[in-house]
Amino acid sequence: MTSNNSRPKILIIYTGGTIGMIENPETKVLKPFDFTHLIDNVPKIKMLNYDIDNIQFDPPIDSSNMGINHWGQIAKAIEANYDSYDGFVILHGTDTMAFTASALSFMLENLNKPVIITGSQLPIGEVRTDGEENLITAMQVAAARNSHGEAMVQEVAILFENHLLRGNRSSKVSADNFNAFMSTNYPELARIGLDIHFHEEVLYRTDHKRPLLVHENMDPNVMFIVLHPGMTRSTLEHMLNTPGIKGVVLKTYGAGNSPSDEWFTTPIQEAIQRGLVILNVTQCVNGSVNSNLYDTGNTLARAGVISGNDITSEAAITKMMYLFGMGKTNVQVKKYLQYSICGEMTVKNN
Ligand code: ASP
């Protein structure tokens, strides 16, 4: 690691996404391109007084193709280079960025260096690109130190346009706005304007200094069930009986409500009795599950459905993958789902 006075050492991990794509002149379709093309389009990067190295996915991918193995690749790259760099910038497509940010927050235990994920809505070669600004600001955030000379950000965060957000609190909310990400249940970590204004009081800190521990095993046997009026018992039963499934993130209405009729509650109760773990997460973009507010929410709690409080869907599903991947029993998974592991939800840890 560099000393406080030396040039910050930043490792860029380029996975793909719009930021590095170019248009096929014949079909007009965007396809990922390599890192040299990307850096050639940001000559300003050389004005930063940083030591910058890069690793790239070969080939770079559209983030719709991102999967558990890719998360493992990113986590291993960070692990292998952890002691040699002050910070890490991951260039990633926006579509699944919030899932990757959430997954990495669980996979990188004891993280105390910045892992800043960014991308763009327009390719970096376009005249009006947001990619150049996002890349440069992400590097500055990754290099930033506080008044004690420590890394300012010691967690996985998403940098996009005007906001630095906690990774496992973020969701993509727009397919075309430059401000494409929001964290509706947790304050932004920094406001990006003329300056980068960090909100130090909300930055994640562990109360210990332990070596980085990387957990690569993520169990894919989890799924979303999204409630909608008109859902039938047979559809519900089909999904709850998916072969091999261990955990379900149930995306409910409002403050965690669901139908209270027998066609719905019986299959849910039976699934829980069979050992399925079900987590209640609201479909709303803001606010929290409150199982005590309505009878319809309380029914789920009585059946043994765990409340996800104000967790995002992205953090909920990746947290389940992580907990099952760690080999936890159903009872342990249920217990940890009620705790905040790395700032992903608002609960008292007692
Ligand atoms: N489809 C692209 C991706 O997620 C979109 C983007 O990067 O903005 O890779």
Short mmCIF file of C-alpha atoms and ligand atoms in Angstrom, two decimals:
data_model
loop_
_atom_site.label_atom_id
_atom_site.label_comp_id
_atom_site.label_asym_id
_atom_site.label_seq_id
_atom_site.Cartn_x
_atom_site.Cartn_y
_atom_site.Cartn_z
CA MET A 1 0.00 0.00 0.00
CA THR A 2 1.20 3.54 -0.65
CA SER A 3 2.07 5.92 2.17
CA ASN A 4 -0.14 8.93 2.86
CA ASN A 5 2.03 11.26 0.80
CA SER A 6 2.72 9.10 -2.23
CA ARG A 7 0.71 8.83 -5.44
CA PRO A 8 -2.50 6.86 -4.95
CA LYS A 9 -2.38 3.41 -6.55
CA ILE A 10 -5.65 2.49 -8.22
CA LEU A 11 -6.56 -0.76 -9.94
CA ILE A 12 -9.30 -0.52 -12.60
CA ILE A 13 -11.20 -3.75 -13.23
CA TYR A 14 -13.01 -3.41 -16.56
CA THR A 15 -15.84 -5.92 -16.91
CA GLY A 16 -17.69 -4.32 -19.86
CA GLY A 17 -20.97 -2.42 -20.10
CA THR A 18 -22.02 0.58 -22.17
CA ILE A 19 -19.09 2.67 -20.92
CA GLY A 20 -16.67 0.72 -23.13
CA MET A 21 -19.01 -0.19 -25.98
CA ILE A 22 -18.80 0.92 -29.58
CA GLU A 23 -21.46 0.93 -32.24
CA ASN A 24 -21.37 -1.63 -35.02
CA PRO A 25 -21.51 0.70 -38.08
CA GLU A 26 -23.75 -1.70 -40.00
CA THR A 27 -26.24 -2.87 -37.38
CA LYS A 28 -25.99 0.19 -35.04
CA VAL A 29 -25.98 -2.27 -32.13
CA LEU A 30 -23.64 -1.56 -29.18
CA LYS A 31 -21.03 -4.21 -28.31
CA PRO A 32 -18.36 -4.22 -25.57
CA PHE A 33 -14.89 -3.12 -26.68
CA ASP A 34 -11.49 -3.46 -25.07
CA PHE A 35 -9.89 -1.33 -22.38
CA THR A 36 -7.31 0.40 -24.59
CA HIS A 37 -10.15 1.91 -26.60
CA LEU A 38 -11.73 3.10 -23.39
CA ILE A 39 -8.60 4.74 -21.98
CA ASP A 40 -7.73 6.30 -25.38
CA ASN A 41 -11.02 8.13 -25.12
CA VAL A 42 -10.19 9.61 -21.70
CA PRO A 43 -6.87 11.41 -22.16
CA LYS A 44 -7.70 13.46 -19.01
CA ILE A 45 -7.04 10.35 -16.94
CA LYS A 46 -3.35 11.06 -17.35
CA MET A 47 -3.84 14.40 -15.58
CA LEU A 48 -4.64 12.54 -12.37
CA ASN A 49 -1.43 12.11 -10.43
CA TYR A 50 -2.15 8.44 -9.76
CA ASP A 51 -0.49 5.13 -10.51
CA ILE A 52 -3.14 3.29 -12.49
CA ASP A 53 -3.16 -0.34 -13.55
CA ASN A 54 -5.95 -2.34 -15.11
CA ILE A 55 -7.34 -5.82 -15.45
CA GLN A 56 -10.06 -6.62 -17.95
CA PHE A 57 -12.60 -9.35 -18.54
CA ASP A 58 -11.72 -11.23 -21.68
CA PRO A 59 -14.01 -10.64 -23.46
CA PRO A 60 -15.73 -7.69 -21.74
CA ILE A 61 -19.44 -8.40 -21.25
CA ASP A 62 -22.80 -6.72 -21.25
CA SER A 63 -23.82 -6.86 -17.59
CA SER A 64 -27.00 -8.75 -18.47
CA ASN A 65 -24.63 -11.70 -18.87
CA MET A 66 -23.14 -11.20 -15.40
CA GLY A 67 -23.33 -14.24 -13.12
CA ILE A 68 -21.99 -15.77 -9.96
CA ASN A 69 -18.69 -16.82 -11.60
CA HIS A 70 -18.06 -13.27 -12.78
CA TRP A 71 -18.59 -11.98 -9.24
CA GLY A 72 -16.04 -14.56 -8.11
CA GLN A 73 -13.60 -13.32 -10.77
CA ILE A 74 -13.94 -9.73 -9.56
CA ALA A 75 -13.62 -10.73 -5.89
CA LYS A 76 -10.52 -12.84 -6.61
CA ALA A 77 -8.93 -9.97 -8.58
CA ILE A 78 -9.45 -7.68 -5.58
CA GLU A 79 -8.08 -10.32 -3.19
CA ALA A 80 -4.95 -10.94 -5.30
CA ASN A 81 -4.22 -7.20 -5.53
CA TYR A 82 -5.56 -6.04 -2.17
CA ASP A 83 -2.25 -5.15 -0.55
CA SER A 84 -0.78 -3.51 -3.66
CA TYR A 85 -3.47 -0.86 -4.26
CA ASP A 86 -5.17 1.91 -2.31
CA GLY A 87 -8.45 1.54 -4.12
CA PHE A 88 -10.35 -0.37 -6.79
CA VAL A 89 -12.58 0.98 -9.56
CA ILE A 90 -14.85 -1.50 -11.30
CA LEU A 91 -16.25 -0.55 -14.69
CA HIS A 92 -19.53 -2.38 -15.15
CA GLY A 93 -22.74 -2.25 -17.15
CA THR A 94 -25.55 -0.46 -15.39
CA ASP A 95 -28.22 -3.16 -15.83
CA THR A 96 -26.99 -5.48 -13.07
CA MET A 97 -24.60 -3.10 -11.32
CA ALA A 98 -26.66 -3.00 -8.12
CA PHE A 99 -26.65 -6.82 -7.94
CA THR A 100 -22.85 -6.96 -8.35
CA ALA A 101 -22.38 -4.18 -5.79
CA SER A 102 -24.60 -6.02 -3.30
CA ALA A 103 -22.95 -9.40 -3.96
CA LEU A 104 -19.44 -7.98 -3.53
CA SER A 105 -20.39 -6.27 -0.28
CA PHE A 106 -21.11 -9.73 1.19
CA MET A 107 -18.27 -11.55 -0.57
CA LEU A 108 -15.56 -9.12 0.59
CA GLU A 109 -15.60 -9.56 4.37
CA ASN A 110 -13.54 -7.09 6.44
CA LEU A 111 -13.12 -4.78 3.44
CA ASN A 112 -11.44 -1.54 4.48
CA LYS A 113 -10.48 -0.11 1.09
CA PRO A 114 -12.68 1.58 -1.50
CA VAL A 115 -14.33 -0.59 -4.16
CA ILE A 116 -16.08 1.92 -6.42
CA ILE A 117 -18.32 0.64 -9.19
CA THR A 118 -19.25 2.86 -12.10
CA GLY A 119 -20.31 2.77 -15.72
CA SER A 120 -22.29 5.05 -17.99
CA GLN A 121 -25.47 5.50 -19.97
CA LEU A 122 -23.62 6.61 -23.12
CA PRO A 123 -20.43 4.97 -24.44
CA ILE A 124 -17.23 6.79 -23.57
CA GLY A 125 -16.51 7.50 -27.25
CA GLU A 126 -19.75 9.53 -27.64
CA VAL A 127 -19.49 13.32 -27.55
CA ARG A 128 -22.09 13.71 -24.77
CA THR A 129 -20.86 10.73 -22.76
CA ASP A 130 -21.35 10.56 -19.00
CA GLY A 131 -18.64 7.89 -18.91
CA GLU A 132 -15.63 10.20 -18.77
CA GLU A 133 -16.94 12.13 -15.77
CA ASN A 134 -18.04 8.96 -13.95
CA LEU A 135 -14.70 7.24 -14.50
CA ILE A 136 -12.62 10.21 -13.36
CA THR A 137 -14.80 10.88 -10.30
CA ALA A 138 -14.76 7.19 -9.35
CA MET A 139 -10.95 7.29 -9.41
CA GLN A 140 -10.93 10.42 -7.24
CA VAL A 141 -13.30 8.79 -4.76
CA ALA A 142 -11.12 5.66 -4.70
CA ALA A 143 -8.08 7.82 -3.96
CA ALA A 144 -9.74 10.04 -1.33
CA ARG A 145 -8.47 10.03 2.25
CA ASN A 146 -9.94 11.46 5.43
CA SER A 147 -8.20 13.79 7.87
CA HIS A 148 -6.55 10.78 9.59
CA GLY A 149 -4.99 9.71 6.29
CA GLU A 150 -7.23 6.63 6.04
CA ALA A 151 -9.21 5.61 2.98
CA MET A 152 -12.31 7.80 3.02
CA VAL A 153 -14.53 5.03 1.60
CA GLN A 154 -14.05 1.56 3.09
CA GLU A 155 -16.92 -0.26 1.43
CA VAL A 156 -18.41 -1.21 -1.94
CA ALA A 157 -20.08 1.86 -3.43
CA ILE A 158 -21.71 2.90 -6.70
CA LEU A 159 -20.63 6.19 -8.23
CA PHE A 160 -23.06 7.54 -10.80
CA GLU A 161 -23.43 11.15 -11.98
CA ASN A 162 -24.22 13.23 -8.85
CA HIS A 163 -24.21 10.51 -6.21
CA LEU A 164 -21.94 8.11 -4.41
CA LEU A 165 -24.22 5.43 -2.93
CA ARG A 166 -23.74 2.43 -0.69
CA GLY A 167 -23.62 -0.49 -3.14
CA ASN A 168 -25.98 -2.77 -1.24
CA ARG A 169 -28.52 0.07 -0.82
CA SER A 170 -28.65 1.01 -4.51
CA SER A 171 -31.03 0.20 -7.35
CA LYS A 172 -31.07 1.16 -11.01
CA VAL A 173 -34.10 3.41 -11.39
CA SER A 174 -33.76 4.82 -14.89
CA ALA A 175 -32.96 3.33 -18.27
CA ASP A 176 -32.02 6.70 -19.74
CA ASN A 177 -31.29 9.37 -17.11
CA PHE A 178 -27.68 10.16 -16.32
CA ASN A 179 -28.69 9.93 -12.65
CA ALA A 180 -29.64 6.27 -13.06
CA PHE A 181 -29.22 4.99 -9.50
CA MET A 182 -30.94 5.74 -6.23
CA SER A 183 -30.60 4.67 -2.63
CA THR A 184 -34.01 5.47 -1.21
CA ASN A 185 -33.64 3.99 2.27
CA TYR A 186 -30.13 5.17 3.10
CA PRO A 187 -28.46 8.57 2.63
CA GLU A 188 -25.98 9.14 -0.18
CA LEU A 189 -22.33 8.69 0.85
CA ALA A 190 -21.22 11.72 -1.11
CA ARG A 191 -22.76 14.42 -3.31
CA ILE A 192 -20.90 14.97 -6.55
CA GLY A 193 -21.12 18.56 -7.74
CA LEU A 194 -18.41 21.17 -8.10
CA ASP A 195 -16.71 19.27 -5.26
CA ILE A 196 -16.98 15.75 -3.98
CA HIS A 197 -18.72 16.30 -0.66
CA PHE A 198 -18.47 13.18 1.53
CA HIS A 199 -21.04 12.59 4.26
CA GLU A 200 -18.56 11.03 6.64
CA GLU A 201 -21.16 10.24 9.30
CA VAL A 202 -22.90 7.70 7.04
CA LEU A 203 -19.81 5.94 5.64
CA TYR A 204 -19.51 2.29 6.65
CA ARG A 205 -16.87 1.39 9.22
CA THR A 206 -16.09 -1.89 10.95
CA ASP A 207 -15.07 -1.73 14.59
CA HIS A 208 -12.15 -4.07 13.94
CA LYS A 209 -9.21 -4.37 11.57
CA ARG A 210 -9.11 -7.94 10.28
CA PRO A 211 -7.59 -9.25 7.05
CA LEU A 212 -9.78 -9.32 3.96
CA LEU A 213 -11.69 -12.60 3.68
CA VAL A 214 -13.15 -13.43 0.28
CA HIS A 215 -16.19 -15.72 0.06
CA GLU A 216 -16.58 -16.92 -3.49
CA ASN A 217 -19.31 -19.49 -2.98
CA MET A 218 -22.66 -18.02 -3.86
CA ASP A 219 -25.57 -20.47 -3.97
CA PRO A 220 -27.78 -19.92 -7.03
CA ASN A 221 -30.74 -21.88 -5.58
CA VAL A 222 -32.74 -18.77 -4.71
CA MET A 223 -35.45 -16.90 -6.58
CA PHE A 224 -37.80 -13.92 -6.61
CA ILE A 225 -41.56 -14.37 -6.44
CA VAL A 226 -43.23 -11.09 -7.36
CA LEU A 227 -46.85 -10.80 -6.19
CA HIS A 228 -49.48 -9.39 -8.52
CA PRO A 229 -53.27 -9.36 -8.38
CA GLY A 230 -54.58 -12.32 -10.37
CA MET A 231 -51.79 -14.70 -9.39
CA THR A 232 -53.12 -18.25 -9.17
CA ARG A 233 -52.52 -20.97 -6.61
CA SER A 234 -51.05 -23.26 -9.23
CA THR A 235 -48.51 -20.64 -10.38
CA LEU A 236 -47.55 -19.97 -6.78
CA GLU A 237 -47.24 -23.67 -5.95
CA HIS A 238 -45.21 -24.27 -9.08
CA MET A 239 -42.70 -21.59 -8.11
CA LEU A 240 -42.50 -22.70 -4.47
CA ASN A 241 -41.81 -26.26 -5.66
CA THR A 242 -38.99 -25.32 -8.03
CA PRO A 243 -36.53 -28.23 -7.81
CA GLY A 244 -33.53 -27.49 -5.57
CA ILE A 245 -34.81 -24.12 -4.41
CA LYS A 246 -33.70 -23.12 -0.89
CA GLY A 247 -34.69 -19.48 -0.56
CA VAL A 248 -37.34 -17.12 -1.94
CA VAL A 249 -37.39 -13.34 -1.88
CA LEU A 250 -41.13 -12.64 -1.85
CA LYS A 251 -41.79 -9.21 -3.34
CA THR A 252 -44.94 -8.10 -1.57
CA TYR A 253 -47.19 -5.06 -1.70
CA GLY A 254 -46.68 -1.84 0.30
CA ALA A 255 -45.56 -2.43 3.87
CA GLY A 256 -45.06 -6.16 3.23
CA ASN A 257 -48.65 -7.22 2.51
CA SER A 258 -49.92 -10.21 0.57
CA PRO A 259 -53.28 -11.93 -0.04
CA SER A 260 -54.72 -13.33 3.18
CA ASP A 261 -56.83 -16.00 1.44
CA GLU A 262 -56.22 -19.69 1.89
CA TRP A 263 -55.09 -20.25 -1.75
CA PHE A 264 -52.05 -18.11 -0.89
CA THR A 265 -51.33 -18.76 2.77
CA THR A 266 -51.49 -22.57 2.69
CA PRO A 267 -48.82 -23.04 -0.04
CA ILE A 268 -46.61 -20.51 1.79
CA GLN A 269 -47.01 -22.33 5.13
CA GLU A 270 -46.36 -25.70 3.50
CA ALA A 271 -43.23 -24.40 1.77
CA ILE A 272 -41.87 -23.10 5.08
CA GLN A 273 -42.64 -26.42 6.76
CA ARG A 274 -40.69 -28.15 3.96
CA GLY A 275 -37.70 -25.96 4.93
CA LEU A 276 -37.86 -23.16 2.37
CA VAL A 277 -36.61 -19.79 3.66
CA ILE A 278 -38.88 -16.93 2.57
CA LEU A 279 -37.91 -13.27 2.95
CA ASN A 280 -40.52 -10.53 2.70
CA VAL A 281 -39.32 -7.51 0.69
CA THR A 282 -41.57 -4.69 -0.48
CA GLN A 283 -42.12 -3.94 -4.17
CA CYS A 284 -42.09 -0.23 -3.28
CA VAL A 285 -38.91 1.65 -4.12
CA ASN A 286 -38.89 3.33 -0.75
CA GLY A 287 -39.89 2.35 2.79
CA SER A 288 -39.92 -0.80 4.78
CA VAL A 289 -41.78 -4.03 5.51
CA ASN A 290 -43.83 -3.65 8.67
CA SER A 291 -45.51 -6.94 9.47
CA ASN A 292 -47.48 -5.45 12.36
CA LEU A 293 -49.27 -2.78 10.35
CA TYR A 294 -51.93 -4.85 8.54
CA ASP A 295 -53.41 -8.28 9.08
CA THR A 296 -52.32 -9.19 5.51
CA GLY A 297 -48.66 -8.63 6.46
CA ASN A 298 -49.02 -10.24 9.85
CA THR A 299 -50.29 -13.45 8.24
CA LEU A 300 -46.92 -13.87 6.52
CA ALA A 301 -45.00 -13.25 9.75
CA ARG A 302 -47.14 -15.82 11.57
CA ALA A 303 -46.40 -18.36 8.83
CA GLY A 304 -42.66 -17.89 9.45
CA VAL A 305 -41.82 -15.49 6.62
CA ILE A 306 -38.85 -13.32 7.64
CA SER A 307 -39.17 -9.52 7.36
CA GLY A 308 -36.60 -7.94 5.08
CA ASN A 309 -37.26 -4.50 6.61
CA ASP A 310 -35.90 -1.89 4.18
CA ILE A 311 -33.47 -4.10 2.23
CA THR A 312 -33.36 -3.73 -1.57
CA SER A 313 -34.34 -6.69 -3.76
CA GLU A 314 -30.77 -6.80 -5.10
CA ALA A 315 -29.27 -7.01 -1.62
CA ALA A 316 -31.92 -9.51 -0.48
CA ILE A 317 -31.31 -12.06 -3.23
CA THR A 318 -27.50 -11.80 -3.08
CA LYS A 319 -27.55 -12.01 0.73
CA MET A 320 -29.46 -15.30 0.46
CA MET A 321 -26.98 -16.58 -2.17
CA TYR A 322 -24.14 -15.64 0.17
CA LEU A 323 -25.65 -17.21 3.31
CA PHE A 324 -26.55 -20.50 1.60
CA GLY A 325 -23.17 -20.40 -0.18
CA MET A 326 -21.48 -20.22 3.24
CA GLY A 327 -23.17 -23.53 4.05
CA LYS A 328 -25.47 -22.05 6.71
CA THR A 329 -28.44 -24.12 7.84
CA ASN A 330 -31.97 -22.85 7.25
CA VAL A 331 -32.20 -21.79 10.88
CA GLN A 332 -28.92 -19.84 10.61
CA VAL A 333 -29.96 -18.26 7.29
CA LYS A 334 -33.21 -17.06 8.89
CA LYS A 335 -31.24 -15.61 11.78
CA TYR A 336 -28.70 -13.74 9.63
CA LEU A 337 -31.42 -12.39 7.35
CA GLN A 338 -32.62 -10.40 10.36
CA TYR A 339 -29.17 -8.88 10.94
CA SER A 340 -27.34 -6.25 8.98
CA ILE A 341 -24.09 -7.87 7.82
CA CYS A 342 -22.51 -4.88 6.08
CA GLY A 343 -24.95 -2.00 6.25
CA GLU A 344 -27.54 -3.45 3.85
CA MET A 345 -30.55 -2.82 6.06
CA THR A 346 -31.72 -0.77 8.98
CA VAL A 347 -31.99 -2.95 12.07
CA LYS A 348 -30.63 -3.03 15.58
CA ASN A 349 -27.91 -5.67 15.86
CA ASN A 350 -28.42 -7.11 19.32
N1 ASP B 1 -26.75 -3.33 -21.24
C1 ASP B 1 -25.72 -2.51 -20.64
C2 ASP B 1 -25.07 -3.30 -19.52
O1 ASP B 1 -25.61 -3.37 -18.45
C3 ASP B 1 -26.29 -1.22 -20.15
C4 ASP B 1 -25.30 -0.28 -19.53
O2 ASP B 1 -24.14 -0.53 -19.35
O3 ASP B 1 -25.73 0.86 -19.22
O4 ASP B 1 -24.02 -3.86 -19.73
#
